GROMACS .gro file of N, CA and C in nm:
model
  531
    1MET      N    1  -5.961  -1.273  -3.114
    1MET     CA    2  -5.836  -1.416  -3.082
    1MET      C    3  -5.830  -1.530  -3.107
    2SER      N    4  -5.768  -1.617  -3.193
    2SER     CA    5  -5.718  -1.747  -3.229
    2SER      C    6  -5.619  -1.814  -3.129
    3HIS      N    7  -5.682  -2.008  -3.096
    3HIS     CA    8  -5.550  -2.038  -3.030
    3HIS      C    9  -5.429  -2.012  -3.089
    4MET      N   10  -5.410  -2.029  -3.251
    4MET     CA   11  -5.289  -2.033  -3.252
    4MET      C   12  -5.235  -1.838  -3.257
    5SER      N   13  -5.293  -1.820  -3.262
    5SER     CA   14  -5.233  -1.691  -3.237
    5SER      C   15  -5.188  -1.605  -3.101
    6LEU      N   16  -5.332  -1.674  -2.980
    6LEU     CA   17  -5.245  -1.633  -2.826
    6LEU      C   18  -5.121  -1.789  -2.809
    7PHE      N   19  -5.107  -1.912  -2.863
    7PHE     CA   20  -4.983  -1.886  -2.832
    7PHE      C   21  -4.859  -1.874  -2.904
    8LEU      N   22  -4.867  -1.798  -3.038
    8LEU     CA   23  -4.772  -1.742  -3.071
    8LEU      C   24  -4.718  -1.609  -2.970
    9ARG      N   25  -4.787  -1.592  -2.975
    9ARG     CA   26  -4.809  -1.453  -2.852
    9ARG      C   27  -4.705  -1.519  -2.704
   10PHE      N   28  -4.765  -1.580  -2.714
   10PHE     CA   29  -4.659  -1.629  -2.521
   10PHE      C   30  -4.555  -1.650  -2.555
   11ILE      N   31  -4.538  -1.764  -2.739
   11ILE     CA   32  -4.399  -1.839  -2.735
   11ILE      C   33  -4.365  -1.694  -2.745
   12LEU      N   34  -4.329  -1.599  -2.847
   12LEU     CA   35  -4.280  -1.458  -2.829
   12LEU      C   36  -4.200  -1.423  -2.768
   13THR      N   37  -4.328  -1.374  -2.633
   13THR     CA   38  -4.306  -1.306  -2.526
   13THR      C   39  -4.204  -1.433  -2.409
   14GLY      N   40  -4.221  -1.546  -2.325
   14GLY     CA   41  -4.153  -1.633  -2.320
   14GLY      C   42  -3.992  -1.567  -2.364
   15ALA      N   43  -3.999  -1.535  -2.539
   15ALA     CA   44  -3.881  -1.634  -2.597
   15ALA      C   45  -3.717  -1.482  -2.564
   16LEU      N   46  -3.797  -1.341  -2.562
   16LEU     CA   47  -3.767  -1.269  -2.536
   16LEU      C   48  -3.714  -1.221  -2.386
   17MET      N   49  -3.832  -1.267  -2.322
   17MET     CA   50  -3.815  -1.243  -2.203
   17MET      C   51  -3.705  -1.288  -2.107
   18ALA      N   52  -3.679  -1.515  -2.234
   18ALA     CA   53  -3.519  -1.559  -2.210
   18ALA      C   54  -3.408  -1.523  -2.295
   19LEU      N   55  -3.384  -1.426  -2.421
   19LEU     CA   56  -3.336  -1.301  -2.404
   19LEU      C   57  -3.278  -1.228  -2.384
   20ALA      N   58  -3.332  -1.159  -2.338
   20ALA     CA   59  -3.354  -1.054  -2.212
   20ALA      C   60  -3.264  -1.121  -2.110
   21ALA      N   61  -3.259  -1.207  -2.013
   21ALA     CA   62  -3.251  -1.244  -1.919
   21ALA      C   63  -3.089  -1.329  -1.963
   22CYS      N   64  -3.069  -1.305  -2.022
   22CYS     CA   65  -2.931  -1.404  -2.098
   22CYS      C   66  -2.803  -1.381  -2.045
   23GLY      N   67  -2.854  -1.207  -2.068
   23GLY     CA   68  -2.733  -1.080  -2.020
   23GLY      C   69  -2.724  -0.993  -1.862
   24ALA      N   70  -2.843  -1.118  -1.829
   24ALA     CA   71  -2.846  -0.989  -1.747
   24ALA      C   72  -2.711  -0.948  -1.586
   25ASN      N   73  -2.684  -1.084  -1.608
   25ASN     CA   74  -2.612  -1.148  -1.464
   25ASN      C   75  -2.388  -1.071  -1.583
   26GLN      N   76  -2.426  -1.041  -1.707
   26GLN     CA   77  -2.258  -1.038  -1.719
   26GLN      C   78  -2.242  -0.840  -1.699
   27ASN      N   79  -2.137  -0.820  -1.652
   27ASN     CA   80  -2.082  -0.704  -1.704
   27ASN      C   81  -2.022  -0.668  -1.811
   28PRO      N   82  -2.088  -0.557  -1.897
   28PRO     CA   83  -2.045  -0.496  -2.052
   28PRO      C   84  -1.890  -0.482  -2.008
   29LEU      N   85  -1.777  -0.446  -1.911
   29LEU     CA   86  -1.730  -0.343  -1.857
   29LEU      C   87  -1.642  -0.485  -1.833
   30GLU      N   88  -1.542  -0.570  -1.850
   30GLU     CA   89  -1.413  -0.611  -1.796
   30GLU      C   90  -1.361  -0.529  -1.723
   31VAL      N   91  -1.328  -0.530  -1.596
   31VAL     CA   92  -1.235  -0.500  -1.543
   31VAL      C   93  -1.073  -0.514  -1.493
   32THR      N   94  -0.943  -0.482  -1.556
   32THR     CA   95  -0.883  -0.601  -1.500
   32THR      C   96  -0.768  -0.487  -1.376
   33ILE      N   97  -0.763  -0.555  -1.298
   33ILE     CA   98  -0.678  -0.437  -1.177
   33ILE      C   99  -0.505  -0.496  -1.214
   34GLN      N  100  -0.445  -0.406  -1.272
   34GLN     CA  101  -0.345  -0.399  -1.282
   34GLN      C  102  -0.211  -0.352  -1.124
   35ARG      N  103  -0.125  -0.431  -1.110
   35ARG     CA  104  -0.082  -0.461  -1.012
   35ARG      C  105   0.118  -0.404  -1.043
   36CYS      N  106   0.066  -0.300  -1.189
   36CYS     CA  107   0.231  -0.280  -1.182
   36CYS      C  108   0.189  -0.126  -1.103
   37PRO      N  109   0.381  -0.098  -1.127
   37PRO     CA  110   0.359   0.021  -1.059
   37PRO      C  111   0.379   0.122  -1.091
   38ALA      N  112   0.302   0.315  -1.058
   38ALA     CA  113   0.294   0.401  -1.178
   38ALA      C  114   0.451   0.436  -1.176
   39LEU      N  115   0.480   0.494  -1.267
   39LEU     CA  116   0.603   0.521  -1.298
   39LEU      C  117   0.623   0.698  -1.326
   40ALA      N  118   0.692   0.769  -1.255
   40ALA     CA  119   0.710   0.930  -1.273
   40ALA      C  120   0.863   0.978  -1.257
   41VAL      N  121   0.800   1.108  -1.262
   41VAL     CA  122   0.967   1.216  -1.293
   41VAL      C  123   0.866   1.242  -1.126
   42VAL      N  124   1.024   1.318  -1.072
   42VAL     CA  125   0.984   1.361  -0.897
   42VAL      C  126   0.975   1.537  -0.944
   43GLY      N  127   0.883   1.598  -0.889
   43GLY     CA  128   0.837   1.707  -0.910
   43GLY      C  129   0.981   1.764  -0.910
   44GLY      N  130   1.007   1.864  -0.995
   44GLY     CA  131   1.139   1.947  -0.924
   44GLY      C  132   1.290   1.842  -0.933
   45THR      N  133   1.248   1.748  -0.996
   45THR     CA  134   1.391   1.671  -1.069
   45THR      C  135   1.443   1.610  -1.137
   46GLY      N  136   1.347   1.626  -1.275
   46GLY     CA  137   1.364   1.693  -1.337
   46GLY      C  138   1.483   1.589  -1.459
   47SER      N  139   1.539   1.787  -1.510
   47SER     CA  140   1.601   1.888  -1.498
   47SER      C  141   1.665   1.961  -1.422
   48PHE      N  142   1.724   2.032  -1.441
   48PHE     CA  143   1.859   2.170  -1.389
   48PHE      C  144   1.926   2.190  -1.475
   49VAL      N  145   1.969   2.279  -1.434
   49VAL     CA  146   2.080   2.340  -1.517
   49VAL      C  147   2.240   2.343  -1.382
   50ARG      N  148   2.336   2.344  -1.491
   50ARG     CA  149   2.512   2.323  -1.434
   50ARG      C  150   2.510   2.472  -1.454
   51PHE      N  151   2.606   2.566  -1.387
   51PHE     CA  152   2.660   2.719  -1.395
   51PHE      C  153   2.821   2.590  -1.357
   52MET      N  154   2.935   2.685  -1.443
   52MET     CA  155   3.029   2.704  -1.428
   52MET      C  156   3.091   2.853  -1.331
   53GLY      N  157   3.118   2.830  -1.200
   53GLY     CA  158   3.182   2.874  -1.171
   53GLY      C  159   3.078   2.930  -1.008
   54ASP      N  160   3.041   3.081  -0.985
   54ASP     CA  161   2.934   3.126  -0.909
   54ASP      C  162   2.896   3.199  -0.958
   55GLU      N  163   2.896   3.272  -1.027
   55GLU     CA  164   2.770   3.304  -1.102
   55GLU      C  165   2.629   3.243  -1.200
   56LYS      N  166   2.523   3.316  -1.158
   56LYS     CA  167   2.401   3.196  -1.257
   56LYS      C  168   2.343   3.339  -1.377
   57ASN      N  169   2.449   3.351  -1.429
   57ASN     CA  170   2.366   3.383  -1.550
   57ASN      C  171   2.367   3.276  -1.716
   58ALA      N  172   2.316   3.372  -1.844
   58ALA     CA  173   2.322   3.220  -1.890
   58ALA      C  174   2.452   3.166  -1.948
   59ALA      N  175   2.570   3.298  -1.973
   59ALA     CA  176   2.636   3.335  -2.019
   59ALA      C  177   2.773   3.160  -1.916
   60ASP      N  178   2.665   3.196  -1.870
   60ASP     CA  179   2.778   3.057  -1.701
   60ASP      C  180   2.750   2.959  -1.715
   61ILE      N  181   2.666   2.941  -1.832
   61ILE     CA  182   2.595   2.767  -1.761
   61ILE      C  183   2.675   2.677  -1.909
   62ALA      N  184   2.690   2.522  -1.824
   62ALA     CA  185   2.744   2.438  -1.865
   62ALA      C  186   2.688   2.387  -1.963
   63TYR      N  187   2.569   2.344  -1.883
   63TYR     CA  188   2.465   2.231  -1.981
   63TYR      C  189   2.365   2.267  -1.873
   64GLU      N  190   2.271   2.209  -1.892
   64GLU     CA  191   2.061   2.185  -1.872
   64GLU      C  192   2.114   2.072  -1.887
   65ALA      N  193   2.063   1.982  -1.807
   65ALA     CA  194   2.026   1.849  -1.880
   65ALA      C  195   1.881   1.798  -1.775
   66SER      N  196   1.791   1.702  -1.839
   66SER     CA  197   1.656   1.600  -1.899
   66SER      C  198   1.634   1.494  -1.844
   67ILE      N  199   1.545   1.472  -1.795
   67ILE     CA  200   1.547   1.355  -1.853
   67ILE      C  201   1.390   1.332  -1.917
   68THR      N  202   1.362   1.187  -2.014
   68THR     CA  203   1.297   1.239  -2.045
   68THR      C  204   1.271   1.086  -2.149
   69ASN      N  205   1.117   1.090  -2.172
   69ASN     CA  206   1.107   0.989  -2.305
   69ASN      C  207   1.069   0.852  -2.130
   70LEU      N  208   1.017   0.839  -2.053
   70LEU     CA  209   0.985   0.742  -2.011
   70LEU      C  210   0.855   0.680  -2.026
   71GLN      N  211   0.921   0.486  -2.001
   71GLN     CA  212   0.834   0.384  -2.040
   71GLN      C  213   0.870   0.283  -2.002
   72LEU      N  214   0.730   0.264  -1.949
   72LEU     CA  215   0.697   0.111  -1.824
   72LEU      C  216   0.647   0.047  -1.905
   73LYS      N  217   0.770  -0.124  -1.885
   73LYS     CA  218   0.643  -0.200  -1.960
   73LYS      C  219   0.629  -0.325  -1.802
   74CYS      N  220   0.550  -0.423  -1.747
   74CYS     CA  221   0.552  -0.451  -1.704
   74CYS      C  222   0.535  -0.644  -1.675
   75ASP      N  223   0.515  -0.744  -1.680
   75ASP     CA  224   0.473  -0.820  -1.637
   75ASP      C  225   0.445  -0.849  -1.477
   76GLN      N  226   0.335  -0.854  -1.532
   76GLN     CA  227   0.281  -0.946  -1.371
   76GLN      C  228   0.222  -1.055  -1.390
   77ASP      N  229   0.280  -1.173  -1.320
   77ASP     CA  230   0.228  -1.305  -1.288
   77ASP      C  231   0.272  -1.339  -1.113
   78ASP      N  232   0.363  -1.420  -1.088
   78ASP     CA  233   0.374  -1.502  -0.960
   78ASP      C  234   0.454  -1.391  -0.861
   79ASP      N  235   0.506  -1.346  -0.961
   79ASP     CA  236   0.589  -1.211  -0.859
   79ASP      C  237   0.547  -1.068  -1.036
   80VAL      N  238   0.603  -0.941  -0.984
   80VAL     CA  239   0.595  -0.813  -1.117
   80VAL      C  240   0.738  -0.759  -1.126
   81ILE      N  241   0.705  -0.751  -1.284
   81ILE     CA  242   0.821  -0.682  -1.250
   81ILE      C  243   0.801  -0.576  -1.414
   82SER      N  244   0.887  -0.483  -1.361
   82SER     CA  245   0.869  -0.389  -1.396
   82SER      C  246   1.024  -0.373  -1.513
   83ASP      N  247   1.096  -0.307  -1.647
   83ASP     CA  248   1.103  -0.246  -1.691
   83ASP      C  249   1.081  -0.169  -1.756
   84VAL      N  250   1.202  -0.067  -1.706
   84VAL     CA  251   1.183   0.045  -1.757
   84VAL      C  252   1.308   0.161  -1.842
   85HIS      N  253   1.247   0.232  -1.854
   85HIS     CA  254   1.366   0.310  -2.014
   85HIS      C  255   1.378   0.417  -1.993
   86PHE      N  256   1.432   0.498  -2.014
   86PHE     CA  257   1.426   0.717  -1.997
   86PHE      C  258   1.507   0.756  -2.072
   87ASP      N  259   1.563   0.846  -2.133
   87ASP     CA  260   1.645   0.924  -2.130
   87ASP      C  261   1.738   0.976  -2.089
   88LEU      N  262   1.860   1.014  -2.056
   88LEU     CA  263   1.902   1.119  -2.020
   88LEU      C  264   1.959   1.214  -2.113
   89ALA      N  265   1.923   1.362  -2.107
   89ALA     CA  266   1.925   1.442  -2.215
   89ALA      C  267   2.092   1.532  -2.149
   90ALA      N  268   2.200   1.620  -2.255
   90ALA     CA  269   2.216   1.743  -2.180
   90ALA      C  270   2.213   1.805  -2.333
   91VAL      N  271   2.223   1.943  -2.271
   91VAL     CA  272   2.192   2.083  -2.412
   91VAL      C  273   2.330   2.125  -2.394
   92ARG      N  274   2.450   2.108  -2.468
   92ARG     CA  275   2.610   2.272  -2.441
   92ARG      C  276   2.593   2.409  -2.371
   93GLY      N  277   2.582   2.424  -2.292
   93GLY     CA  278   2.595   2.579  -2.287
   93GLY      C  279   2.703   2.675  -2.355
   94PRO      N  280   2.701   2.796  -2.291
   94PRO     CA  281   2.795   2.858  -2.354
   94PRO      C  282   2.974   2.832  -2.253
   95ALA      N  283   2.972   2.768  -2.112
   95ALA     CA  284   3.085   2.759  -2.109
   95ALA      C  285   3.128   2.679  -2.094
   96LEU      N  286   3.018   2.560  -2.142
   96LEU     CA  287   3.164   2.435  -2.163
   96LEU      C  288   3.255   2.315  -2.260
   97PRO      N  289   3.379   2.383  -2.232
   97PRO     CA  290   3.518   2.390  -2.346
   97PRO      C  291   3.416   2.254  -2.447
   98ALA      N  292   3.570   2.303  -2.562
   98ALA     CA  293   3.453   2.228  -2.693
   98ALA      C  294   3.442   2.154  -2.655
   99THR      N  295   3.557   1.984  -2.578
   99THR     CA  296   3.486   1.924  -2.559
   99THR      C  297   3.496   1.858  -2.411
  100GLY      N  298   3.393   1.821  -2.390
  100GLY     CA  299   3.339   1.852  -2.259
  100GLY      C  300   3.347   1.753  -2.172
  101GLU      N  301   3.337   1.630  -2.114
  101GLU     CA  302   3.248   1.525  -2.002
  101GLU      C  303   3.177   1.610  -1.922
  102ILE      N  304   3.099   1.547  -1.892
  102ILE     CA  305   2.950   1.572  -1.775
  102ILE      C  306   2.925   1.432  -1.685
  103SER      N  307   2.900   1.454  -1.591
  103SER     CA  308   2.870   1.293  -1.478
  103SER      C  309   2.670   1.381  -1.466
  104LEU      N  310   2.584   1.277  -1.451
  104LEU     CA  311   2.486   1.310  -1.411
  104LEU      C  312   2.469   1.248  -1.244
  105GLN      N  313   2.466   1.269  -1.244
  105GLN     CA  314   2.418   1.178  -1.093
  105GLN      C  315   2.194   1.179  -1.077
  106TRP      N  316   2.179   1.047  -1.059
  106TRP     CA  317   1.970   1.082  -1.058
  106TRP      C  318   1.949   0.921  -1.017
  107PHE      N  319   1.834   0.930  -0.910
  107PHE     CA  320   1.825   0.821  -0.909
  107PHE      C  321   1.646   0.741  -0.910
  108VAL      N  322   1.650   0.651  -0.890
  108VAL     CA  323   1.567   0.572  -0.824
  108VAL      C  324   1.517   0.561  -0.758
  109ALA      N  325   1.371   0.578  -0.755
  109ALA     CA  326   1.279   0.475  -0.582
  109ALA      C  327   1.169   0.461  -0.564
  110VAL      N  328   1.154   0.317  -0.481
  110VAL     CA  329   1.046   0.296  -0.504
  110VAL      C  330   0.986   0.280  -0.404
  111VAL      N  331   0.834   0.382  -0.389
  111VAL     CA  332   0.788   0.464  -0.327
  111VAL      C  333   0.578   0.350  -0.289
  112ARG      N  334   0.636   0.341  -0.216
  112ARG     CA  335   0.473   0.233  -0.123
  112ARG      C  336   0.351   0.336  -0.024
  113ASP      N  337   0.262   0.362  -0.140
  113ASP     CA  338   0.203   0.371  -0.026
  113ASP      C  339   0.175   0.533  -0.050
  114ASN      N  340   0.262   0.586  -0.161
  114ASN     CA  341   0.296   0.701  -0.194
  114ASN      C  342   0.339   0.753  -0.146
  115SER      N  343   0.355   0.710   0.034
  115SER     CA  344   0.454   0.786   0.125
  115SER      C  345   0.628   0.727   0.195
  116ILE      N  346   0.610   0.592   0.140
  116ILE     CA  347   0.729   0.495   0.234
  116ILE      C  348   0.812   0.448   0.152
  117ILE      N  349   0.905   0.536   0.147
  117ILE     CA  350   1.052   0.496   0.038
  117ILE      C  351   1.019   0.330   0.101
  118VAL      N  352   1.064   0.268  -0.005
  118VAL     CA  353   1.102   0.070   0.030
  118VAL      C  354   1.256   0.075  -0.048
  119ALA      N  355   1.313   0.157  -0.082
  119ALA     CA  356   1.429   0.158  -0.187
  119ALA      C  357   1.434   0.245  -0.297
  120LYS      N  358   1.563   0.288  -0.227
  120LYS     CA  359   1.616   0.432  -0.281
  120LYS      C  360   1.806   0.336  -0.425
  121ASP      N  361   1.819   0.355  -0.501
  121ASP     CA  362   1.981   0.366  -0.547
  121ASP      C  363   1.973   0.491  -0.632
  122ILE      N  364   2.094   0.527  -0.615
  122ILE     CA  365   2.213   0.596  -0.752
  122ILE      C  366   2.256   0.597  -0.805
  123TYR      N  367   2.292   0.647  -0.939
  123TYR     CA  368   2.365   0.589  -1.060
  123TYR      C  369   2.450   0.732  -1.073
  124GLU      N  370   2.524   0.686  -1.215
  124GLU     CA  371   2.581   0.814  -1.240
  124GLU      C  372   2.621   0.792  -1.292
  125THR      N  373   2.596   0.824  -1.474
  125THR     CA  374   2.614   0.815  -1.605
  125THR      C  375   2.683   0.932  -1.668
  126ARG      N  376   2.805   0.898  -1.731
  126ARG     CA  377   2.898   0.995  -1.781
  126ARG      C  378   2.816   0.972  -1.911
  127LEU      N  379   2.855   1.128  -1.997
  127LEU     CA  380   2.819   1.160  -2.108
  127LEU      C  381   2.879   1.255  -2.166
  128SER      N  382   2.987   1.238  -2.313
  128SER     CA  383   3.024   1.317  -2.397
  128SER      C  384   3.068   1.391  -2.453
  129PHE      N  385   3.047   1.581  -2.428
  129PHE     CA  386   3.025   1.607  -2.648
  129PHE      C  387   3.169   1.649  -2.682
  130GLU      N  388   3.197   1.534  -2.801
  130GLU     CA  389   3.295   1.524  -2.895
  130GLU      C  390   3.313   1.605  -2.935
  131SER      N  391   3.279   1.722  -2.951
  131SER     CA  392   3.326   1.926  -3.016
  131SER      C  393   3.226   1.999  -2.995
  132ALA      N  394   3.288   2.053  -3.012
  132ALA     CA  395   3.198   2.161  -2.976
  132ALA      C  396   3.101   2.277  -3.116
  133ASP      N  397   3.065   2.150  -3.153
  133ASP     CA  398   2.969   2.149  -3.255
  133ASP      C  399   2.859   2.028  -3.213
  134GLN      N  400   2.815   1.930  -3.145
  134GLN     CA  401   2.785   1.875  -3.063
  134GLN      C  402   2.716   2.015  -2.957
  135GLN      N  403   2.584   1.986  -2.985
  135GLN     CA  404   2.484   2.070  -2.870
  135GLN      C  405   2.421   2.009  -2.797
  136ARG      N  406   2.388   1.884  -2.819
  136ARG     CA  407   2.360   1.774  -2.733
  136ARG      C  408   2.317   1.637  -2.737
  137VAL      N  409   2.408   1.586  -2.645
  137VAL     CA  410   2.400   1.481  -2.578
  137VAL      C  411   2.310   1.340  -2.573
  138VAL      N  412   2.273   1.224  -2.600
  138VAL     CA  413   2.127   1.204  -2.525
  138VAL      C  414   2.218   1.036  -2.455
  139VAL      N  415   2.167   1.004  -2.383
  139VAL     CA  416   2.205   0.796  -2.334
  139VAL      C  417   2.033   0.753  -2.302
  140THR      N  418   2.050   0.685  -2.382
  140THR     CA  419   1.888   0.617  -2.275
  140THR      C  420   1.883   0.522  -2.111
  141GLU      N  421   1.896   0.469  -2.011
  141GLU     CA  422   1.932   0.386  -1.953
  141GLU      C  423   1.796   0.282  -1.940
  142ARG      N  424   1.819   0.169  -1.866
  142ARG     CA  425   1.734   0.080  -1.876
  142ARG      C  426   1.764   0.023  -1.776
  143LEU      N  427   1.681  -0.002  -1.682
  143LEU     CA  428   1.653  -0.131  -1.547
  143LEU      C  429   1.541  -0.223  -1.527
  144ARG      N  430   1.563  -0.225  -1.413
  144ARG     CA  431   1.492  -0.337  -1.385
  144ARG      C  432   1.427  -0.394  -1.249
  145GLN      N  433   1.301  -0.337  -1.217
  145GLN     CA  434   1.288  -0.346  -1.087
  145GLN      C  435   1.228  -0.500  -1.049
  146GLU      N  436   1.224  -0.558  -0.918
  146GLU     CA  437   1.098  -0.674  -0.945
  146GLU      C  438   1.073  -0.722  -0.838
  147LEU      N  439   0.923  -0.714  -0.836
  147LEU     CA  440   0.859  -0.661  -0.707
  147LEU      C  441   0.871  -0.855  -0.647
  148PRO      N  442   0.941  -0.938  -0.556
  148PRO     CA  443   0.942  -1.094  -0.584
  148PRO      C  444   0.777  -1.141  -0.544
  149ASP      N  445   0.648  -1.086  -0.470
  149ASP     CA  446   0.592  -1.121  -0.476
  149ASP      C  447   0.461  -1.068  -0.471
  150ILE      N  448   0.286  -1.120  -0.548
  150ILE     CA  449   0.261  -0.992  -0.642
  150ILE      C  450   0.119  -1.092  -0.544
  151GLU      N  451   0.135  -1.139  -0.415
  151GLU     CA  452   0.063  -1.055  -0.299
  151GLU      C  453   0.042  -0.963  -0.239
  152ARG      N  454   0.182  -0.879  -0.200
  152ARG     CA  455   0.249  -0.708  -0.170
  152ARG      C  456   0.185  -0.659  -0.220
  153ALA      N  457   0.230  -0.712  -0.377
  153ALA     CA  458   0.176  -0.587  -0.430
  153ALA      C  459   0.041  -0.594  -0.436
  154ARG      N  460  -0.094  -0.672  -0.429
  154ARG     CA  461  -0.174  -0.612  -0.381
  154ARG      C  462  -0.187  -0.599  -0.324
  155ARG      N  463  -0.152  -0.603  -0.176
  155ARG     CA  464  -0.125  -0.498  -0.160
  155ARG      C  465  -0.136  -0.320  -0.085
  156TYR      N  466  -0.054  -0.303  -0.137
  156TYR     CA  467   0.010  -0.165  -0.145
  156TYR      C  468   0.008  -0.127  -0.291
  157ASN      N  469  -0.005   0.025  -0.322
  157ASN     CA  470   0.045   0.038  -0.454
  157ASN      C  471   0.145   0.135  -0.436
  158TYR      N  472   0.250   0.022  -0.585
  158TYR     CA  473   0.390   0.116  -0.565
  158TYR      C  474   0.388   0.173  -0.677
  159GLU      N  475   0.516   0.278  -0.661
  159GLU     CA  476   0.577   0.400  -0.722
  159GLU      C  477   0.731   0.363  -0.775
  160ILE      N  478   0.766   0.398  -0.892
  160ILE     CA  479   0.870   0.398  -0.931
  160ILE      C  480   0.927   0.491  -0.950
  161LEU      N  481   0.997   0.545  -0.872
  161LEU     CA  482   1.004   0.768  -0.913
  161LEU      C  483   1.165   0.759  -0.962
  162ILE      N  484   1.135   0.884  -1.052
  162ILE     CA  485   1.306   0.903  -1.132
  162ILE      C  486   1.329   0.987  -1.106
  163GLY      N  487   1.454   1.079  -1.137
  163GLY     CA  488   1.533   1.207  -1.117
  163GLY      C  489   1.629   1.204  -1.077
  164PHE      N  490   1.715   1.319  -1.069
  164PHE     CA  491   1.829   1.400  -1.068
  164PHE      C  492   1.857   1.401  -0.923
  165GLN      N  493   1.966   1.324  -0.845
  165GLN     CA  494   2.066   1.383  -0.750
  165GLN      C  495   2.086   1.494  -0.753
  166LEU      N  496   1.994   1.562  -0.660
  166LEU     CA  497   2.055   1.768  -0.649
  166LEU      C  498   2.077   1.817  -0.564
  167ASP      N  499   2.163   1.924  -0.519
  167ASP     CA  500   2.201   1.942  -0.421
  167ASP      C  501   2.128   2.059  -0.386
  168PRO      N  502   2.085   2.126  -0.284
  168PRO     CA  503   1.965   2.238  -0.257
  168PRO      C  504   2.030   2.334  -0.304
  169GLU      N  505   2.133   2.358  -0.317
  169GLU     CA  506   2.119   2.498  -0.440
  169GLU      C  507   1.975   2.483  -0.559
  170ASP      N  508   2.086   2.325  -0.633
  170ASP     CA  509   1.980   2.338  -0.733
  170ASP      C  510   1.804   2.309  -0.763
  171VAL      N  511   1.797   2.180  -0.637
  171VAL     CA  512   1.650   2.271  -0.636
  171VAL      C  513   1.604   2.411  -0.628
  172ARG      N  514   1.657   2.506  -0.516
  172ARG     CA  515   1.646   2.614  -0.553
  172ARG      C  516   1.657   2.675  -0.634
  173TYR      N  517   1.697   2.690  -0.755
  173TYR     CA  518   1.759   2.720  -0.922
  173TYR      C  519   1.548   2.682  -0.974
  174ASN      N  520   1.599   2.520  -0.957
  174ASN     CA  521   1.478   2.487  -1.052
  174ASN      C  522   1.340   2.557  -0.963
  175LEU      N  523   1.371   2.507  -0.816
  175LEU     CA  524   1.225   2.607  -0.816
  175LEU      C  525   1.205   2.777  -0.826
  176LEU      N  526   1.249   2.865  -0.871
  176LEU     CA  527   1.282   3.021  -0.884
  176LEU      C  528   1.252   3.043  -1.066
  177ARG      N  529   1.326   2.937  -1.087
  177ARG     CA  530   1.318   2.936  -1.235
  177ARG      C  531   1.267   2.943  -1.306
   0.00000   0.00000   0.00000
């Protein structure tokens, strides 16, 4: 083996080792921790059926309401600002008058660490069926939730929970249907 060949092997080996060492301390996966809250509809409160009268059969359904199309846009800087959009939809039942207005009560709760309710507000939205031919009404609701301290958001896991404000009878019916 010549001195030149040995020298080239030495240089190539050194170059390969240097290249291999360049990426040794870099993680190929970039992990970004989000402090934005999760958004969900509380189980059993995302839809309900309203009846006219005391009977609970199909002919007595005034309307069925549901919460759909949840969307969350979140910005985090010194604070965490969450813009929430969702639809409240109602489908006409046979017992609803031809032109009927309905009122839907719904809530937004902020929960910390899956168990502590930090805030809860109840809202009311009115929907109008303009004619007997109109079978469905949809309204988009928008709200903004702000966590004013990013440090607090870093310490806890927050969720924004949405649902209809139901009475015990509505909840029971939802569970049994």
